[in-house]
Amino acid sequence: MARKSRKETAAVAVQEADAACRAAIYVRLSVEDTHTHSVSIETQQMIIARYLEQYPEISVYDTYIDNGATGTNFHRPGFQQMLSDIEAGHINCVIVKDLSRLGREYSYMGRLQDFIFPAYDVRFIAINDDVDSAKGENDFAVFKNVFNDYYAKDTSKKIRAVVKMRGEAGEHIASNPPYGYVKDPQNKKKWIVDEESAKVVRRIFDLCIAGKGPMQIAKILTADKVLTVTAYNARQKGWAMPDNLYQWCAKSVAGILERQEYTGCTVNFKTYTKSLKF
């Protein structure tokens, strides 16, 4: 009997894997990718859908999406849900557009590909990088993971430099203005007073000047059915409203009284998050 070549053996292994595949489609878009059409959520899904047309034997269990999530850590809702479904035995295949969509942190990417996925008999496919664990190891994947890690580190440094420059120039660097302010529609770098919520802020300060403490002020606002900060923001942005619309707490009141922004100051660099990338 003729001995099969390595290529033929790999082809048989892939066919057998296809027949039993319950696949998870994973797509991710980070904040810095939002202006790049080539990695949009829709583009990733389209590439994976075209790939699957060639392999009708592979069934899709679910699609997991992380929109606006960094690739430098793996604490993402979509990714964590996918891991849970892998652990529960629902999934034995993960398909992504390329390695960078799964993540850009070299050490954990190595753990996923070398230990975690194999431990659960999960086949891993990164289409554009020609990675398919059913075909055996791909040496190029190691170098691609290193490059993706370096890209994330370089991007992080550039973003921090821009934020520092804006802060030192006196611009607001917080993503969202505090309660009582909104971004100026004509100039997103500038905050203007939001009259509706500003009335509540002024009332809180007036009550404090009158001798009321945070707990007493919270009880007054609750009794008068004033929307909490969370409820007000949810209403303004069209989000789901919280259960307790008017239940103010002393901590929220104290937080407003302690914010320097209400004195008209621009406050930057109160905290610093150390990046694990450098």
PDB file of N, CA, C and O in Angstrom, residues 200 203-204 207-208 212-228 245-254 257:
ATOM      1  N   VAL A 200     -29.598  71.345  38.571  1.00  0.00           N
ATOM      2  CA  VAL A 200     -29.484  70.402  39.673  1.00  0.00           C
ATOM      3  C   VAL A 200     -28.152  70.603  40.388  1.00  0.00           C
ATOM      4  O   VAL A 200     -28.078  70.579  41.627  1.00  0.00           O
ATOM      5  N   ARG A 203     -28.351  73.627  42.509  1.00  0.00           N
ATOM      6  CA  ARG A 203     -29.191  73.364  43.678  1.00  0.00           C
ATOM      7  C   ARG A 203     -28.407  72.593  44.746  1.00  0.00           C
ATOM      8  O   ARG A 203     -28.527  72.876  45.940  1.00  0.00           O
ATOM      9  N   ILE A 204     -27.605  71.632  44.298  1.00  0.00           N
ATOM     10  CA  ILE A 204     -26.799  70.844  45.243  1.00  0.00           C
ATOM     11  C   ILE A 204     -25.826  71.750  46.000  1.00  0.00           C
ATOM     12  O   ILE A 204     -25.688  71.658  47.230  1.00  0.00           O
ATOM     13  N   LEU A 207     -27.782  73.970  48.498  1.00  0.00           N
ATOM     14  CA  LEU A 207     -28.176  73.213  49.690  1.00  0.00           C
ATOM     15  C   LEU A 207     -26.977  72.991  50.611  1.00  0.00           C
ATOM     16  O   LEU A 207     -27.107  73.030  51.839  1.00  0.00           O
ATOM     17  N   CYS A 208     -25.806  72.761  50.008  1.00  0.00           N
ATOM     18  CA  CYS A 208     -24.585  72.569  50.806  1.00  0.00           C
ATOM     19  C   CYS A 208     -24.239  73.854  51.558  1.00  0.00           C
ATOM     20  O   CYS A 208     -23.908  73.826  52.746  1.00  0.00           O
ATOM     21  N   LYS A 212     -26.662  71.771  54.494  1.00  0.00           N
ATOM     22  CA  LYS A 212     -27.077  70.384  54.302  1.00  0.00           C
ATOM     23  C   LYS A 212     -25.872  69.520  53.915  1.00  0.00           C
ATOM     24  O   LYS A 212     -25.024  69.937  53.111  1.00  0.00           O
ATOM     25  N   GLY A 213     -25.827  68.307  54.466  1.00  0.00           N
ATOM     26  CA  GLY A 213     -24.772  67.364  54.105  1.00  0.00           C
ATOM     27  C   GLY A 213     -25.183  66.510  52.909  1.00  0.00           C
ATOM     28  O   GLY A 213     -26.352  66.541  52.491  1.00  0.00           O
ATOM     29  N   PRO A 214     -24.253  65.735  52.344  1.00  0.00           N
ATOM     30  CA  PRO A 214     -24.552  64.893  51.171  1.00  0.00           C
ATOM     31  C   PRO A 214     -25.748  63.967  51.368  1.00  0.00           C
ATOM     32  O   PRO A 214     -26.577  63.824  50.456  1.00  0.00           O
ATOM     33  N   MET A 215     -25.870  63.337  52.538  1.00  0.00           N
ATOM     34  CA  MET A 215     -26.988  62.436  52.790  1.00  0.00           C
ATOM     35  C   MET A 215     -28.320  63.186  52.770  1.00  0.00           C
ATOM     36  O   MET A 215     -29.307  62.731  52.181  1.00  0.00           O
ATOM     37  N   GLN A 216     -28.353  64.357  53.420  1.00  0.00           N
ATOM     38  CA  GLN A 216     -29.580  65.163  53.448  1.00  0.00           C
ATOM     39  C   GLN A 216     -29.952  65.646  52.053  1.00  0.00           C
ATOM     40  O   GLN A 216     -31.124  65.638  51.664  1.00  0.00           O
ATOM     41  N   ILE A 217     -28.956  66.073  51.289  1.00  0.00           N
ATOM     42  CA  ILE A 217     -29.206  66.548  49.921  1.00  0.00           C
ATOM     43  C   ILE A 217     -29.741  65.403  49.062  1.00  0.00           C
ATOM     44  O   ILE A 217     -30.683  65.583  48.272  1.00  0.00           O
ATOM     45  N   ALA A 218     -29.160  64.201  49.205  1.00  0.00           N
ATOM     46  CA  ALA A 218     -29.606  63.038  48.436  1.00  0.00           C
ATOM     47  C   ALA A 218     -31.069  62.723  48.726  1.00  0.00           C
ATOM     48  O   ALA A 218     -31.855  62.413  47.827  1.00  0.00           O
ATOM     49  N   LYS A 219     -31.470  62.828  49.995  1.00  0.00           N
ATOM     50  CA  LYS A 219     -32.860  62.552  50.388  1.00  0.00           C
ATOM     51  C   LYS A 219     -33.808  63.586  49.784  1.00  0.00           C
ATOM     52  O   LYS A 219     -34.922  63.257  49.352  1.00  0.00           O
ATOM     53  N   ILE A 220     -33.377  64.854  49.749  1.00  0.00           N
ATOM     54  CA  ILE A 220     -34.202  65.920  49.169  1.00  0.00           C
ATOM     55  C   ILE A 220     -34.405  65.689  47.675  1.00  0.00           C
ATOM     56  O   ILE A 220     -35.526  65.793  47.160  1.00  0.00           O
ATOM     57  N   LEU A 221     -33.338  65.373  46.953  1.00  0.00           N
ATOM     58  CA  LEU A 221     -33.432  65.141  45.509  1.00  0.00           C
ATOM     59  C   LEU A 221     -34.295  63.923  45.203  1.00  0.00           C
ATOM     60  O   LEU A 221     -35.071  63.918  44.240  1.00  0.00           O
ATOM     61  N   THR A 222     -34.149  62.879  46.029  1.00  0.00           N
ATOM     62  CA  THR A 222     -34.953  61.672  45.843  1.00  0.00           C
ATOM     63  C   THR A 222     -36.430  61.970  46.066  1.00  0.00           C
ATOM     64  O   THR A 222     -37.300  61.557  45.285  1.00  0.00           O
ATOM     65  N   ALA A 223     -36.728  62.714  47.134  1.00  0.00           N
ATOM     66  CA  ALA A 223     -38.116  63.062  47.454  1.00  0.00           C
ATOM     67  C   ALA A 223     -38.749  63.930  46.364  1.00  0.00           C
ATOM     68  O   ALA A 223     -39.949  63.806  46.064  1.00  0.00           O
ATOM     69  N   ASP A 224     -37.951  64.785  45.746  1.00  0.00           N
ATOM     70  CA  ASP A 224     -38.454  65.662  44.682  1.00  0.00           C
ATOM     71  C   ASP A 224     -38.436  64.990  43.308  1.00  0.00           C
ATOM     72  O   ASP A 224     -38.751  65.634  42.297  1.00  0.00           O
ATOM     73  N   LYS A 225     -38.054  63.716  43.274  1.00  0.00           N
ATOM     74  CA  LYS A 225     -38.015  62.924  42.032  1.00  0.00           C
ATOM     75  C   LYS A 225     -37.169  63.593  40.941  1.00  0.00           C
ATOM     76  O   LYS A 225     -37.593  63.774  39.809  1.00  0.00           O
ATOM     77  N   VAL A 226     -35.946  63.947  41.338  1.00  0.00           N
ATOM     78  CA  VAL A 226     -34.968  64.463  40.381  1.00  0.00           C
ATOM     79  C   VAL A 226     -34.220  63.272  39.794  1.00  0.00           C
ATOM     80  O   VAL A 226     -33.731  62.416  40.536  1.00  0.00           O
ATOM     81  N   LEU A 227     -34.130  63.196  38.472  1.00  0.00           N
ATOM     82  CA  LEU A 227     -33.427  62.085  37.842  1.00  0.00           C
ATOM     83  C   LEU A 227     -31.985  62.009  38.339  1.00  0.00           C
ATOM     84  O   LEU A 227     -31.292  63.032  38.419  1.00  0.00           O
ATOM     85  N   THR A 228     -31.512  60.801  38.656  1.00  0.00           N
ATOM     86  CA  THR A 228     -30.113  60.630  39.046  1.00  0.00           C
ATOM     87  C   THR A 228     -29.211  60.908  37.852  1.00  0.00           C
ATOM     88  O   THR A 228     -29.683  60.987  36.708  1.00  0.00           O
ATOM     89  N   LEU A 245     -34.826  55.437  39.116  1.00  0.00           N
ATOM     90  CA  LEU A 245     -34.648  56.697  38.390  1.00  0.00           C
ATOM     91  C   LEU A 245     -34.297  57.866  39.300  1.00  0.00           C
ATOM     92  O   LEU A 245     -33.600  58.795  38.880  1.00  0.00           O
ATOM     93  N   TYR A 246     -34.767  57.829  40.538  1.00  0.00           N
ATOM     94  CA  TYR A 246     -34.654  58.998  41.405  1.00  0.00           C
ATOM     95  C   TYR A 246     -33.901  58.730  42.704  1.00  0.00           C
ATOM     96  O   TYR A 246     -33.852  59.603  43.564  1.00  0.00           O
ATOM     97  N   GLN A 247     -33.328  57.555  42.853  1.00  0.00           N
ATOM     98  CA  GLN A 247     -32.696  57.183  44.123  1.00  0.00           C
ATOM     99  C   GLN A 247     -31.269  57.727  44.204  1.00  0.00           C
ATOM    100  O   GLN A 247     -30.298  57.053  43.858  1.00  0.00           O
ATOM    101  N   TRP A 248     -31.132  58.959  44.676  1.00  0.00           N
ATOM    102  CA  TRP A 248     -29.815  59.566  44.836  1.00  0.00           C
ATOM    103  C   TRP A 248     -29.121  58.973  46.056  1.00  0.00           C
ATOM    104  O   TRP A 248     -29.765  58.577  47.029  1.00  0.00           O
ATOM    105  N   CYS A 249     -27.797  58.942  46.024  1.00  0.00           N
ATOM    106  CA  CYS A 249     -27.033  58.482  47.178  1.00  0.00           C
ATOM    107  C   CYS A 249     -26.048  59.572  47.593  1.00  0.00           C
ATOM    108  O   CYS A 249     -25.685  60.438  46.782  1.00  0.00           O
ATOM    109  N   ALA A 250     -25.610  59.512  48.825  1.00  0.00           N
ATOM    110  CA  ALA A 250     -24.705  60.533  49.359  1.00  0.00           C
ATOM    111  C   ALA A 250     -23.389  60.577  48.578  1.00  0.00           C
ATOM    112  O   ALA A 250     -22.806  61.651  48.375  1.00  0.00           O
ATOM    113  N   LYS A 251     -22.933  59.411  48.104  1.00  0.00           N
ATOM    114  CA  LYS A 251     -21.667  59.354  47.376  1.00  0.00           C
ATOM    115  C   LYS A 251     -21.733  60.161  46.084  1.00  0.00           C
ATOM    116  O   LYS A 251     -20.780  60.861  45.731  1.00  0.00           O
ATOM    117  N   SER A 252     -22.855  60.074  45.362  1.00  0.00           N
ATOM    118  CA  SER A 252     -23.005  60.823  44.111  1.00  0.00           C
ATOM    119  C   SER A 252     -23.009  62.323  44.379  1.00  0.00           C
ATOM    120  O   SER A 252     -22.389  63.103  43.650  1.00  0.00           O
ATOM    121  N   VAL A 253     -23.715  62.727  45.425  1.00  0.00           N
ATOM    122  CA  VAL A 253     -23.775  64.154  45.785  1.00  0.00           C
ATOM    123  C   VAL A 253     -22.384  64.656  46.168  1.00  0.00           C
ATOM    124  O   VAL A 253     -21.948  65.722  45.719  1.00  0.00           O
ATOM    125  N   ALA A 254     -21.680  63.887  47.001  1.00  0.00           N
ATOM    126  CA  ALA A 254     -20.330  64.282  47.427  1.00  0.00           C
ATOM    127  C   ALA A 254     -19.393  64.386  46.229  1.00  0.00           C
ATOM    128  O   ALA A 254     -18.542  65.292  46.164  1.00  0.00           O
ATOM    129  N   LEU A 257     -19.944  67.702  44.589  1.00  0.00           N
ATOM    130  CA  LEU A 257     -19.426  68.807  45.410  1.00  0.00           C
ATOM    131  C   LEU A 257     -17.905  68.891  45.386  1.00  0.00           C
ATOM    132  O   LEU A 257     -17.326  69.967  45.585  1.00  0.00           O
TER     133      LEU A 257
END
